[in-house]
PDB file of C-alpha atoms in Angstrom:
ATOM      1  CA  MET A 227      85.272 131.963  97.785  1.00  0.00           C
ATOM      2  CA  LYS A 228      83.031 129.438  96.018  1.00  0.00           C
ATOM      3  CA  ARG A 229      82.456 126.147  97.824  1.00  0.00           C
ATOM      4  CA  VAL A 230      82.469 122.708  96.196  1.00  0.00           C
ATOM      5  CA  LEU A 231      81.624 119.299  97.672  1.00  0.00           C
ATOM      6  CA  ILE A 232      83.437 116.359  96.050  1.00  0.00           C
ATOM      7  CA  THR A 233      82.142 112.929  97.058  1.00  0.00           C
ATOM      8  CA  GLY A 234      84.687 110.150  96.643  1.00  0.00           C
ATOM      9  CA  GLY A 235      87.239 112.870  97.289  1.00  0.00           C
ATOM     10  CA  ALA A 236      89.927 110.484  98.570  1.00  0.00           C
ATOM     11  CA  GLY A 237      89.748 108.295  95.489  1.00  0.00           C
ATOM     12  CA  PHE A 238      91.876 108.363  92.353  1.00  0.00           C
ATOM     13  CA  LEU A 239      89.806 110.852  90.360  1.00  0.00           C
ATOM     14  CA  GLY A 240      88.266 112.620  93.360  1.00  0.00           C
ATOM     15  CA  SER A 241      91.641 113.522  94.835  1.00  0.00           C
ATOM     16  CA  HIS A 242      92.870 114.990  91.543  1.00  0.00           C
ATOM     17  CA  LEU A 243      89.677 117.038  91.381  1.00  0.00           C
ATOM     18  CA  CYS A 244      90.344 118.300  94.921  1.00  0.00           C
ATOM     19  CA  ASP A 245      93.781 119.454  93.778  1.00  0.00           C
ATOM     20  CA  ARG A 246      92.359 121.218  90.734  1.00  0.00           C
ATOM     21  CA  PHE A 247      89.653 123.092  92.634  1.00  0.00           C
ATOM     22  CA  ILE A 248      92.147 124.142  95.317  1.00  0.00           C
ATOM     23  CA  ARG A 249      94.372 125.554  92.552  1.00  0.00           C
ATOM     24  CA  GLU A 250      91.364 127.401  91.114  1.00  0.00           C
ATOM     25  CA  GLY A 251      90.734 129.108  94.469  1.00  0.00           C
ATOM     26  CA  TYR A 252      87.713 127.161  95.728  1.00  0.00           C
ATOM     27  CA  HIS A 253      86.872 126.045  99.246  1.00  0.00           C
ATOM     28  CA  VAL A 254      86.903 122.264  98.831  1.00  0.00           C
ATOM     29  CA  ILE A 255      84.965 119.785 100.979  1.00  0.00           C
ATOM     30  CA  ALA A 256      85.968 116.188 100.281  1.00  0.00           C
ATOM     31  CA  MET A 257      83.649 113.397 101.450  1.00  0.00           C
ATOM     32  CA  ASP A 258      84.650 109.724 101.433  1.00  0.00           C
ATOM     33  CA  ASN A 259      83.927 106.597 103.483  1.00  0.00           C
ATOM     34  CA  LEU A 260      87.373 105.218 102.494  1.00  0.00           C
ATOM     35  CA  ILE A 261      85.942 101.881 101.399  1.00  0.00           C
ATOM     36  CA  THR A 262      88.121 102.114  98.285  1.00  0.00           C
ATOM     37  CA  GLY A 263      89.554 105.630  98.687  1.00  0.00           C
ATOM     38  CA  ASP A 264      92.839 106.340 100.434  1.00  0.00           C
ATOM     39  CA  ILE A 265      93.359 109.194 102.876  1.00  0.00           C
ATOM     40  CA  ARG A 266      96.959 109.477 101.662  1.00  0.00           C
ATOM     41  CA  ASN A 267      95.658 110.853  98.354  1.00  0.00           C
ATOM     42  CA  ILE A 268      94.493 114.052 100.050  1.00  0.00           C
ATOM     43  CA  GLU A 269      96.535 114.371 103.251  1.00  0.00           C
ATOM     44  CA  HIS A 270      98.768 116.955 101.547  1.00  0.00           C
ATOM     45  CA  LEU A 271      95.717 119.261 101.568  1.00  0.00           C
ATOM     46  CA  PHE A 272      94.842 118.932 105.267  1.00  0.00           C
ATOM     47  CA  HIS A 273      96.870 121.962 106.346  1.00  0.00           C
ATOM     48  CA  LEU A 274      94.977 124.297 104.010  1.00  0.00           C
ATOM     49  CA  PRO A 275      92.304 126.569 105.507  1.00  0.00           C
ATOM     50  CA  ASN A 276      90.131 126.112 102.407  1.00  0.00           C
ATOM     51  CA  PHE A 277      90.035 122.313 102.580  1.00  0.00           C
ATOM     52  CA  GLU A 278      87.829 120.065 104.717  1.00  0.00           C
ATOM     53  CA  PHE A 279      87.409 116.303 104.880  1.00  0.00           C
ATOM     54  CA  TYR A 280      84.232 114.515 105.952  1.00  0.00           C
ATOM     55  CA  HIS A 281      84.649 110.797 106.692  1.00  0.00           C
ATOM     56  CA  HIS A 282      81.147 109.766 105.697  1.00  0.00           C
ATOM     57  CA  ASP A 283      79.154 107.342 103.539  1.00  0.00           C
ATOM     58  CA  VAL A 284      77.221 109.341 100.951  1.00  0.00           C
ATOM     59  CA  SER A 285      74.618 106.541 100.774  1.00  0.00           C
ATOM     60  CA  LYS A 286      73.416 107.809 104.156  1.00  0.00           C
ATOM     61  CA  PHE A 287      71.903 111.231 104.827  1.00  0.00           C
ATOM     62  CA  ILE A 288      74.433 113.972 104.149  1.00  0.00           C
ATOM     63  CA  HIS A 289      74.567 117.444 105.651  1.00  0.00           C
ATOM     64  CA  VAL A 290      77.103 120.133 104.856  1.00  0.00           C
ATOM     65  CA  PRO A 291      76.706 123.403 106.773  1.00  0.00           C
ATOM     66  CA  GLY A 292      76.925 126.687 104.932  1.00  0.00           C
ATOM     67  CA  GLU A 293      76.552 127.532 101.281  1.00  0.00           C
ATOM     68  CA  LEU A 294      77.460 125.197  98.428  1.00  0.00           C
ATOM     69  CA  ASP A 295      77.941 126.244  94.818  1.00  0.00           C
ATOM     70  CA  TYR A 296      78.817 122.896  93.270  1.00  0.00           C
ATOM     71  CA  ILE A 297      78.521 119.190  94.088  1.00  0.00           C
ATOM     72  CA  LEU A 298      80.595 116.621  92.186  1.00  0.00           C
ATOM     73  CA  HIS A 299      79.417 113.060  92.833  1.00  0.00           C
ATOM     74  CA  PHE A 300      82.435 110.807  92.299  1.00  0.00           C
ATOM     75  CA  ALA A 301      81.837 108.319  95.105  1.00  0.00           C
ATOM     76  CA  SER A 302      81.701 104.750  93.767  1.00  0.00           C
ATOM     77  CA  PRO A 303      83.774 101.623  93.448  1.00  0.00           C
ATOM     78  CA  ALA A 304      85.074 101.811  89.886  1.00  0.00           C
ATOM     79  CA  SER A 305      86.907  98.616  89.021  1.00  0.00           C
ATOM     80  CA  PRO A 306      85.647  95.047  88.599  1.00  0.00           C
ATOM     81  CA  ILE A 307      87.612  93.745  91.578  1.00  0.00           C
ATOM     82  CA  ASP A 308      85.830  96.378  93.711  1.00  0.00           C
ATOM     83  CA  TYR A 309      82.258  96.118  92.541  1.00  0.00           C
ATOM     84  CA  LEU A 310      82.313  92.318  92.347  1.00  0.00           C
ATOM     85  CA  LYS A 311      83.400  92.180  95.996  1.00  0.00           C
ATOM     86  CA  ILE A 312      81.075  94.921  97.267  1.00  0.00           C
ATOM     87  CA  PRO A 313      78.116  94.820  94.862  1.00  0.00           C
ATOM     88  CA  ILE A 314      75.454  96.105  97.269  1.00  0.00           C
ATOM     89  CA  GLN A 315      77.490  99.167  98.240  1.00  0.00           C
ATOM     90  CA  THR A 316      78.106  99.822  94.523  1.00  0.00           C
ATOM     91  CA  LEU A 317      74.377  99.843  93.829  1.00  0.00           C
ATOM     92  CA  LYS A 318      73.608 101.961  96.891  1.00  0.00           C
ATOM     93  CA  VAL A 319      76.103 104.716  96.096  1.00  0.00           C
ATOM     94  CA  GLY A 320      74.653 104.999  92.592  1.00  0.00           C
ATOM     95  CA  SER A 321      71.065 105.169  93.865  1.00  0.00           C
ATOM     96  CA  LEU A 322      70.815 106.341  97.479  1.00  0.00           C
ATOM     97  CA  GLY A 323      74.051 108.296  97.104  1.00  0.00           C
ATOM     98  CA  ILE A 324      72.957 110.312  94.088  1.00  0.00           C
ATOM     99  CA  HIS A 325      69.522 110.866  95.646  1.00  0.00           C
ATOM    100  CA  ASN A 326      71.182 112.379  98.710  1.00  0.00           C
ATOM    101  CA  CYS A 327      73.452 114.579  96.587  1.00  0.00           C
ATOM    102  CA  LEU A 328      70.591 115.834  94.439  1.00  0.00           C
ATOM    103  CA  GLY A 329      68.474 116.545  97.522  1.00  0.00           C
ATOM    104  CA  LEU A 330      71.338 118.498  99.085  1.00  0.00           C
ATOM    105  CA  ALA A 331      71.802 120.425  95.828  1.00  0.00           C
ATOM    106  CA  ARG A 332      68.112 121.438  95.850  1.00  0.00           C
ATOM    107  CA  VAL A 333      68.398 122.776  99.378  1.00  0.00           C
ATOM    108  CA  LYS A 334      71.654 124.628  98.660  1.00  0.00           C
ATOM    109  CA  GLY A 335      70.819 125.819  95.151  1.00  0.00           C
ATOM    110  CA  ALA A 336      73.975 124.094  93.928  1.00  0.00           C
ATOM    111  CA  ARG A 337      74.895 122.752  90.503  1.00  0.00           C
ATOM    112  CA  VAL A 338      75.550 118.990  90.400  1.00  0.00           C
ATOM    113  CA  LEU A 339      78.003 117.133  88.156  1.00  0.00           C
ATOM    114  CA  ILE A 340      77.871 113.338  88.270  1.00  0.00           C
ATOM    115  CA  ALA A 341      80.574 110.883  87.287  1.00  0.00           C
ATOM    116  CA  SER A 342      79.010 108.457  84.860  1.00  0.00           C
ATOM    117  CA  THR A 343      81.012 106.007  82.805  1.00  0.00           C
ATOM    118  CA  SER A 344      81.573 104.414  79.428  1.00  0.00           C
ATOM    119  CA  GLU A 345      80.209 101.263  81.071  1.00  0.00           C
ATOM    120  CA  VAL A 346      76.688 102.617  80.461  1.00  0.00           C
ATOM    121  CA  TYR A 347      77.344 101.509  76.871  1.00  0.00           C
ATOM    122  CA  GLY A 348      78.012  97.936  78.060  1.00  0.00           C
ATOM    123  CA  ASP A 349      79.544  95.686  75.383  1.00  0.00           C
ATOM    124  CA  PRO A 350      78.826  98.111  72.549  1.00  0.00           C
ATOM    125  CA  THR A 351      77.490  97.292  69.105  1.00  0.00           C
ATOM    126  CA  VAL A 352      78.282 100.846  67.942  1.00  0.00           C
ATOM    127  CA  HIS A 353      81.890 101.944  67.471  1.00  0.00           C
ATOM    128  CA  PRO A 354      83.124 104.447  68.493  1.00  0.00           C
ATOM    129  CA  GLN A 355      80.520 105.161  71.161  1.00  0.00           C
ATOM    130  CA  ASN A 356      78.664 108.479  71.026  1.00  0.00           C
ATOM    131  CA  GLU A 357      76.294 109.937  73.583  1.00  0.00           C
ATOM    132  CA  ASP A 358      73.187 109.022  71.572  1.00  0.00           C
ATOM    133  CA  TYR A 359      73.941 105.291  71.796  1.00  0.00           C
ATOM    134  CA  TRP A 360      71.768 103.630  74.450  1.00  0.00           C
ATOM    135  CA  GLY A 361      74.094 100.730  75.161  1.00  0.00           C
ATOM    136  CA  ASN A 362      74.134  96.944  75.296  1.00  0.00           C
ATOM    137  CA  VAL A 363      74.122  96.021  78.988  1.00  0.00           C
ATOM    138  CA  ASN A 364      73.366  92.762  80.785  1.00  0.00           C
ATOM    139  CA  PRO A 365      71.506  93.957  83.910  1.00  0.00           C
ATOM    140  CA  VAL A 366      71.842  90.632  85.754  1.00  0.00           C
ATOM    141  CA  GLY A 367      75.440  89.811  84.820  1.00  0.00           C
ATOM    142  CA  PRO A 368      78.356  90.252  87.213  1.00  0.00           C
ATOM    143  CA  ARG A 369      79.128  93.752  85.880  1.00  0.00           C
ATOM    144  CA  GLY A 370      75.466  94.801  86.038  1.00  0.00           C
ATOM    145  CA  VAL A 371      75.768  96.198  89.563  1.00  0.00           C
ATOM    146  CA  TYR A 372      78.114  98.918  88.297  1.00  0.00           C
ATOM    147  CA  ASP A 373      76.647  99.473  84.828  1.00  0.00           C
ATOM    148  CA  GLU A 374      73.057  99.742  86.041  1.00  0.00           C
ATOM    149  CA  ALA A 375      73.969 101.848  89.078  1.00  0.00           C
ATOM    150  CA  LYS A 376      75.478 104.408  86.723  1.00  0.00           C
ATOM    151  CA  ARG A 377      72.555 104.228  84.291  1.00  0.00           C
ATOM    152  CA  PHE A 378      70.114 104.768  87.163  1.00  0.00           C
ATOM    153  CA  GLN A 379      72.265 107.636  88.399  1.00  0.00           C
ATOM    154  CA  GLU A 380      71.972 109.346  85.025  1.00  0.00           C
ATOM    155  CA  ALA A 381      68.187 108.820  84.966  1.00  0.00           C
ATOM    156  CA  MET A 382      67.766 110.205  88.493  1.00  0.00           C
ATOM    157  CA  THR A 383      69.912 113.219  87.664  1.00  0.00           C
ATOM    158  CA  MET A 384      67.920 114.011  84.522  1.00  0.00           C
ATOM    159  CA  ALA A 385      64.657 113.612  86.480  1.00  0.00           C
ATOM    160  CA  TYR A 386      65.819 116.256  88.982  1.00  0.00           C
ATOM    161  CA  HIS A 387      66.861 118.467  86.072  1.00  0.00           C
ATOM    162  CA  THR A 388      63.536 118.215  84.230  1.00  0.00           C
ATOM    163  CA  TYR A 389      61.163 118.058  87.228  1.00  0.00           C
ATOM    164  CA  HIS A 390      62.886 120.365  89.720  1.00  0.00           C
ATOM    165  CA  GLY A 391      64.856 122.543  87.302  1.00  0.00           C
ATOM    166  CA  LEU A 392      68.115 121.606  89.038  1.00  0.00           C
ATOM    167  CA  GLU A 393      71.325 122.536  87.254  1.00  0.00           C
ATOM    168  CA  THR A 394      72.987 119.222  86.383  1.00  0.00           C
ATOM    169  CA  ARG A 395      75.934 117.985  84.347  1.00  0.00           C
ATOM    170  CA  ILE A 396      76.769 114.385  83.356  1.00  0.00           C
ATOM    171  CA  VAL A 397      80.261 113.238  82.361  1.00  0.00           C
ATOM    172  CA  ARG A 398      80.733 109.789  80.845  1.00  0.00           C
ATOM    173  CA  ILE A 399      84.283 108.861  81.759  1.00  0.00           C
ATOM    174  CA  PHE A 400      86.302 106.450  79.644  1.00  0.00           C
ATOM    175  CA  ASN A 401      89.405 104.547  80.777  1.00  0.00           C
ATOM    176  CA  THR A 402      91.598 106.922  82.759  1.00  0.00           C
ATOM    177  CA  TYR A 403      95.038 106.442  84.286  1.00  0.00           C
ATOM    178  CA  GLY A 404      97.684 108.307  86.238  1.00  0.00           C
ATOM    179  CA  PRO A 405      99.265 108.675  89.676  1.00  0.00           C
ATOM    180  CA  ARG A 406      97.191 107.526  92.702  1.00  0.00           C
ATOM    181  CA  MET A 407      95.649 104.566  90.947  1.00  0.00           C
ATOM    182  CA  ARG A 408      95.701 101.514  93.215  1.00  0.00           C
ATOM    183  CA  LEU A 409      98.088  98.840  92.001  1.00  0.00           C
ATOM    184  CA  ASN A 410      95.659  96.174  93.188  1.00  0.00           C
ATOM    185  CA  ASP A 411      92.406  97.573  91.808  1.00  0.00           C
ATOM    186  CA  GLY A 412      92.165  95.029  88.987  1.00  0.00           C
ATOM    187  CA  ARG A 413      92.173  97.449  86.058  1.00  0.00           C
ATOM    188  CA  VAL A 414      94.460  96.599  83.209  1.00  0.00           C
ATOM    189  CA  LEU A 415      97.026  99.398  83.490  1.00  0.00           C
ATOM    190  CA  PRO A 416      97.950  99.036  87.184  1.00  0.00           C
ATOM    191  CA  ALA A 417      97.664  95.263  86.828  1.00  0.00           C
ATOM    192  CA  PHE A 418     100.212  95.210  83.998  1.00  0.00           C
ATOM    193  CA  ILE A 419     102.617  97.626  85.692  1.00  0.00           C
ATOM    194  CA  GLY A 420     102.314  95.816  89.028  1.00  0.00           C
ATOM    195  CA  GLN A 421     103.070  92.464  87.401  1.00  0.00           C
ATOM    196  CA  ALA A 422     106.043  93.958  85.555  1.00  0.00           C
ATOM    197  CA  LEU A 423     107.462  95.473  88.754  1.00  0.00           C
ATOM    198  CA  ARG A 424     107.043  92.143  90.582  1.00  0.00           C
ATOM    199  CA  GLY A 425     108.776  90.249  87.783  1.00  0.00           C
ATOM    200  CA  GLU A 426     105.603  88.357  86.841  1.00  0.00           C
ATOM    201  CA  ASP A 427     104.256  87.612  83.388  1.00  0.00           C
ATOM    202  CA  LEU A 428     101.492  89.970  82.249  1.00  0.00           C
ATOM    203  CA  THR A 429      98.001  88.451  82.306  1.00  0.00           C
ATOM    204  CA  VAL A 430      95.842  89.127  79.263  1.00  0.00           C
ATOM    205  CA  PHE A 431      92.214  88.023  79.411  1.00  0.00           C
ATOM    206  CA  GLY A 432      90.896  86.639  76.138  1.00  0.00           C
ATOM    207  CA  ASP A 433      93.113  86.771  73.053  1.00  0.00           C
ATOM    208  CA  GLY A 434      94.061  90.415  73.668  1.00  0.00           C
ATOM    209  CA  SER A 435      92.147  91.717  70.646  1.00  0.00           C
ATOM    210  CA  GLN A 436      89.705  93.710  72.791  1.00  0.00           C
ATOM    211  CA  THR A 437      90.396  97.436  72.706  1.00  0.00           C
ATOM    212  CA  ARG A 438      90.582 100.241  75.228  1.00  0.00           C
ATOM    213  CA  SER A 439      91.277 103.983  74.971  1.00  0.00           C
ATOM    214  CA  PHE A 440      93.344 105.462  77.802  1.00  0.00           C
ATOM    215  CA  CYS A 441      93.081 109.096  78.915  1.00  0.00           C
ATOM    216  CA  TYR A 442      95.630 110.687  81.251  1.00  0.00           C
ATOM    217  CA  VAL A 443      94.063 111.999  84.451  1.00  0.00           C
ATOM    218  CA  ASP A 444      95.062 115.660  83.962  1.00  0.00           C
ATOM    219  CA  ASP A 445      93.287 115.713  80.606  1.00  0.00           C
ATOM    220  CA  LEU A 446      90.192 114.166  82.159  1.00  0.00           C
ATOM    221  CA  VAL A 447      90.099 116.691  85.026  1.00  0.00           C
ATOM    222  CA  GLU A 448      90.344 119.546  82.525  1.00  0.00           C
ATOM    223  CA  GLY A 449      87.361 118.169  80.609  1.00  0.00           C
ATOM    224  CA  ILE A 450      85.327 117.739  83.794  1.00  0.00           C
ATOM    225  CA  TYR A 451      86.121 121.276  84.924  1.00  0.00           C
ATOM    226  CA  ARG A 452      85.032 122.716  81.585  1.00  0.00           C
ATOM    227  CA  LEU A 453      81.827 120.678  81.603  1.00  0.00           C
ATOM    228  CA  LEU A 454      80.924 121.839  85.111  1.00  0.00           C
ATOM    229  CA  LEU A 455      81.197 125.481  84.064  1.00  0.00           C
ATOM    230  CA  SER A 456      79.359 124.947  80.768  1.00  0.00           C
ATOM    231  CA  ASP A 457      75.598 125.216  80.255  1.00  0.00           C
ATOM    232  CA  HIS A 458      75.171 121.687  78.822  1.00  0.00           C
ATOM    233  CA  PRO A 459      72.931 119.442  80.988  1.00  0.00           C
ATOM    234  CA  TYR A 460      73.179 116.270  78.904  1.00  0.00           C
ATOM    235  CA  PRO A 461      75.831 113.503  78.940  1.00  0.00           C
ATOM    236  CA  VAL A 462      79.239 114.250  77.436  1.00  0.00           C
ATOM    237  CA  ASN A 463      81.944 111.672  76.719  1.00  0.00           C
ATOM    238  CA  ILE A 464      85.357 112.571  78.138  1.00  0.00           C
ATOM    239  CA  GLY A 465      88.163 110.237  77.128  1.00  0.00           C
ATOM    240  CA  ASN A 466      91.013 109.734  74.716  1.00  0.00           C
ATOM    241  CA  PRO A 467      89.934 108.329  71.336  1.00  0.00           C
ATOM    242  CA  SER A 468      93.384 106.821  70.695  1.00  0.00           C
ATOM    243  CA  GLU A 469      92.460 103.112  70.637  1.00  0.00           C
ATOM    244  CA  ILE A 470      94.792 100.189  71.330  1.00  0.00           C
ATOM    245  CA  THR A 471      94.336  96.445  71.770  1.00  0.00           C
ATOM    246  CA  ILE A 472      95.090  94.954  75.165  1.00  0.00           C
ATOM    247  CA  LYS A 473      97.785  92.769  73.610  1.00  0.00           C
ATOM    248  CA  GLU A 474      99.506  95.798  72.085  1.00  0.00           C
ATOM    249  CA  PHE A 475      99.134  97.646  75.377  1.00  0.00           C
ATOM    250  CA  GLY A 476     100.818  94.810  77.282  1.00  0.00           C
ATOM    251  CA  GLU A 477     103.706  94.938  74.839  1.00  0.00           C
ATOM    252  CA  GLU A 478     103.979  98.714  75.397  1.00  0.00           C
ATOM    253  CA  ILE A 479     104.195  98.176  79.163  1.00  0.00           C
ATOM    254  CA  ILE A 480     106.946  95.555  78.788  1.00  0.00           C
ATOM    255  CA  LYS A 481     108.896  97.969  76.592  1.00  0.00           C
ATOM    256  CA  LEU A 482     108.312 100.836  79.056  1.00  0.00           C
ATOM    257  CA  THR A 483     109.480  98.854  82.076  1.00  0.00           C
ATOM    258  CA  GLY A 484     112.424  97.276  80.284  1.00  0.00           C
ATOM    259  CA  THR A 485     111.522  93.874  81.678  1.00  0.00           C
ATOM    260  CA  SER A 486     111.642  90.504  79.955  1.00  0.00           C
ATOM    261  CA  GLN A 487     108.248  89.105  80.886  1.00  0.00           C
ATOM    262  CA  LYS A 488     105.885  87.594  78.389  1.00  0.00           C
ATOM    263  CA  LEU A 489     102.141  87.830  77.948  1.00  0.00           C
ATOM    264  CA  VAL A 490     100.024  84.949  79.259  1.00  0.00           C
ATOM    265  CA  PHE A 491      96.430  84.488  78.175  1.00  0.00           C
ATOM    266  CA  LYS A 492      93.443  83.532  80.324  1.00  0.00           C
ATOM    267  CA  PRO A 493      89.683  83.249  79.603  1.00  0.00           C
ATOM    268  CA  LEU A 494      87.798  86.514  79.091  1.00  0.00           C
ATOM    269  CA  PRO A 495      85.456  87.389  81.997  1.00  0.00           C
ATOM    270  CA  GLN A 496      81.706  87.416  81.364  1.00  0.00           C
ATOM    271  CA  ASP A 497      80.359  90.566  79.671  1.00  0.00           C
ATOM    272  CA  ASP A 498      83.815  92.128  79.321  1.00  0.00           C
ATOM    273  CA  PRO A 499      83.510  94.811  76.608  1.00  0.00           C
ATOM    274  CA  LYS A 500      85.219  93.924  73.322  1.00  0.00           C
ATOM    275  CA  GLN A 501      85.633  97.532  72.216  1.00  0.00           C
ATOM    276  CA  ARG A 502      85.876 100.832  74.030  1.00  0.00           C
ATOM    277  CA  GLN A 503      86.521 104.102  72.208  1.00  0.00           C
ATOM    278  CA  PRO A 504      84.864 107.466  72.860  1.00  0.00           C
ATOM    279  CA  ASP A 505      83.412 109.701  70.206  1.00  0.00           C
ATOM    280  CA  ILE A 506      84.395 113.111  71.616  1.00  0.00           C
ATOM    281  CA  THR A 507      82.731 115.247  68.954  1.00  0.00           C
ATOM    282  CA  LYS A 508      80.471 116.882  71.561  1.00  0.00           C
ATOM    283  CA  ALA A 509      83.339 117.576  73.964  1.00  0.00           C
ATOM    284  CA  LYS A 510      85.260 119.301  71.181  1.00  0.00           C
ATOM    285  CA  ALA A 511      82.272 121.351  70.003  1.00  0.00           C
ATOM    286  CA  ILE A 512      80.723 122.273  73.369  1.00  0.00           C
ATOM    287  CA  LEU A 513      83.763 122.452  75.650  1.00  0.00           C
ATOM    288  CA  GLY A 514      86.610 123.089  73.219  1.00  0.00           C
ATOM    289  CA  TRP A 515      88.260 120.064  74.846  1.00  0.00           C
ATOM    290  CA  GLU A 516      90.422 117.256  73.582  1.00  0.00           C
ATOM    291  CA  PRO A 517      93.222 115.306  75.263  1.00  0.00           C
ATOM    292  CA  GLN A 518      96.717 116.818  75.192  1.00  0.00           C
ATOM    293  CA  VAL A 519      98.897 114.203  76.913  1.00  0.00           C
ATOM    294  CA  ALA A 520     100.239 111.476  74.625  1.00  0.00           C
ATOM    295  CA  ARG A 521      99.996 107.924  75.969  1.00  0.00           C
ATOM    296  CA  ALA A 522     103.802 107.508  76.006  1.00  0.00           C
ATOM    297  CA  GLU A 523     104.201 110.580  78.220  1.00  0.00           C
ATOM    298  CA  GLY A 524     101.336 109.685  80.533  1.00  0.00           C
ATOM    299  CA  LEU A 525     102.566 106.114  80.939  1.00  0.00           C
ATOM    300  CA  ARG A 526     106.060 107.316  81.827  1.00  0.00           C
ATOM    301  CA  ILE A 527     104.693 109.601  84.564  1.00  0.00           C
ATOM    302  CA  THR A 528     102.434 106.837  85.886  1.00  0.00           C
ATOM    303  CA  TYR A 529     105.222 104.243  85.835  1.00  0.00           C
ATOM    304  CA  ASP A 530     107.511 106.585  87.763  1.00  0.00           C
ATOM    305  CA  TYR A 531     104.752 107.000  90.365  1.00  0.00           C
ATOM    306  CA  PHE A 532     104.301 103.251  90.799  1.00  0.00           C
ATOM    307  CA  LYS A 533     108.066 102.739  91.039  1.00  0.00           C
ATOM    308  CA  SER A 534     108.189 105.255  93.900  1.00  0.00           C
ATOM    309  CA  LEU A 535     105.736 103.264  96.060  1.00  0.00           C
ATOM    310  CA  PRO A 536     107.031 101.211  99.010  1.00  0.00           C
ATOM    311  CA  GLU A 537     107.765  97.613  98.099  1.00  0.00           C
ATOM    312  CA  GLU A 538     104.968  96.296 100.309  1.00  0.00           C
ATOM    313  CA  GLU A 539     102.472  98.136  98.084  1.00  0.00           C
ATOM    314  CA  LEU A 540     103.460  95.854  95.206  1.00  0.00           C
ATOM    315  CA  TYR A 541     102.312  92.780  97.102  1.00  0.00           C
ATOM    316  CA  ARG A 542      99.312  94.131  98.950  1.00  0.00           C
ATOM    317  CA  ALA A 543      96.032  92.446  98.074  1.00  0.00           C
ATOM    318  CA  ALA A 544      92.963  94.489  97.266  1.00  0.00           C
ATOM    319  CA  TYR A 545      91.568  95.811 100.516  1.00  0.00           C
ATOM    320  CA  HIS A 546      88.116  97.043 101.448  1.00  0.00           C
ATOM    321  CA  ARG A 547      86.786  98.159 104.792  1.00  0.00           C
ATOM    322  CA  GLU A 548      84.389  95.696 106.313  1.00  0.00           C
ATOM    323  CA  PHE A 549      80.771  96.785 106.021  1.00  0.00           C
ATOM    324  CA  VAL A 550      77.725  95.082 107.462  1.00  0.00           C
ATOM    325  CA  LYS A 551      76.032  93.141 104.689  1.00  0.00           C
ATOM    326  CA  LYS A 552      72.553  94.482 104.008  1.00  0.00           C
TER     327      LYS A 552
END
């Protein structure tokens, strides 16, 4: 049985990856410090003999006994409300964390796949964004802690690939949604659905003309799985190229929820990207991958998940474990 370590395994994407690798017959080791992850996302796996959970901060030295075939580094705060509140931890997991994972991979002879992001493109001047675009990022702006952590992570990974000959894969993830997202994580989809369920007006930042492209989580996991097993060491965009403005998206959510709220407009945060749409030409050619789940279907599944949550979840503020400031 092949063994895979998934850092950030209790998070939104990490937990879905745990499920997928369990279904594929792997021995799965999930690692998470639970600063933004939730143990409830993986507790349904605890009874399985081929699942382990390590409560650990990947920014510190990591040791996993036994053989490892694959390491997927998905540990990181991933929404503005997270990385603006815990900026140092965000930078550390993208620097110290990836260094630890790559070092472990060298010792184990494992292949590493890292979760990068469309945020490496910053506020893009090229549209749609392809993997050859170097980005337009403000390194000292409020979003810089996340954007630059991911850019450094890519550079470190490629250095280990070229210098040490380590097998590496890099996925650039675009906006993704689905069950297990946190209602309070500040991203537009859970924010809109949470406001609709609470009977509040939907908050749009800016005039709503900025665009996003939303990929359902099952499609994303399929793309990641194919990339891991491919022989392509360079970055690959995985996302849904179906683009929509935030204003149009808010109107879709109101229609989906059958509520009577209206959209209210507030100033756009600094460095918020105006456009976000993946060019998935490489994913199609190299992986034979493209998204299969239509946005209407994915939103219905996600809305049903949020509706099933206890009422107190609707009103819970964003929560992070307290860490010593360093």
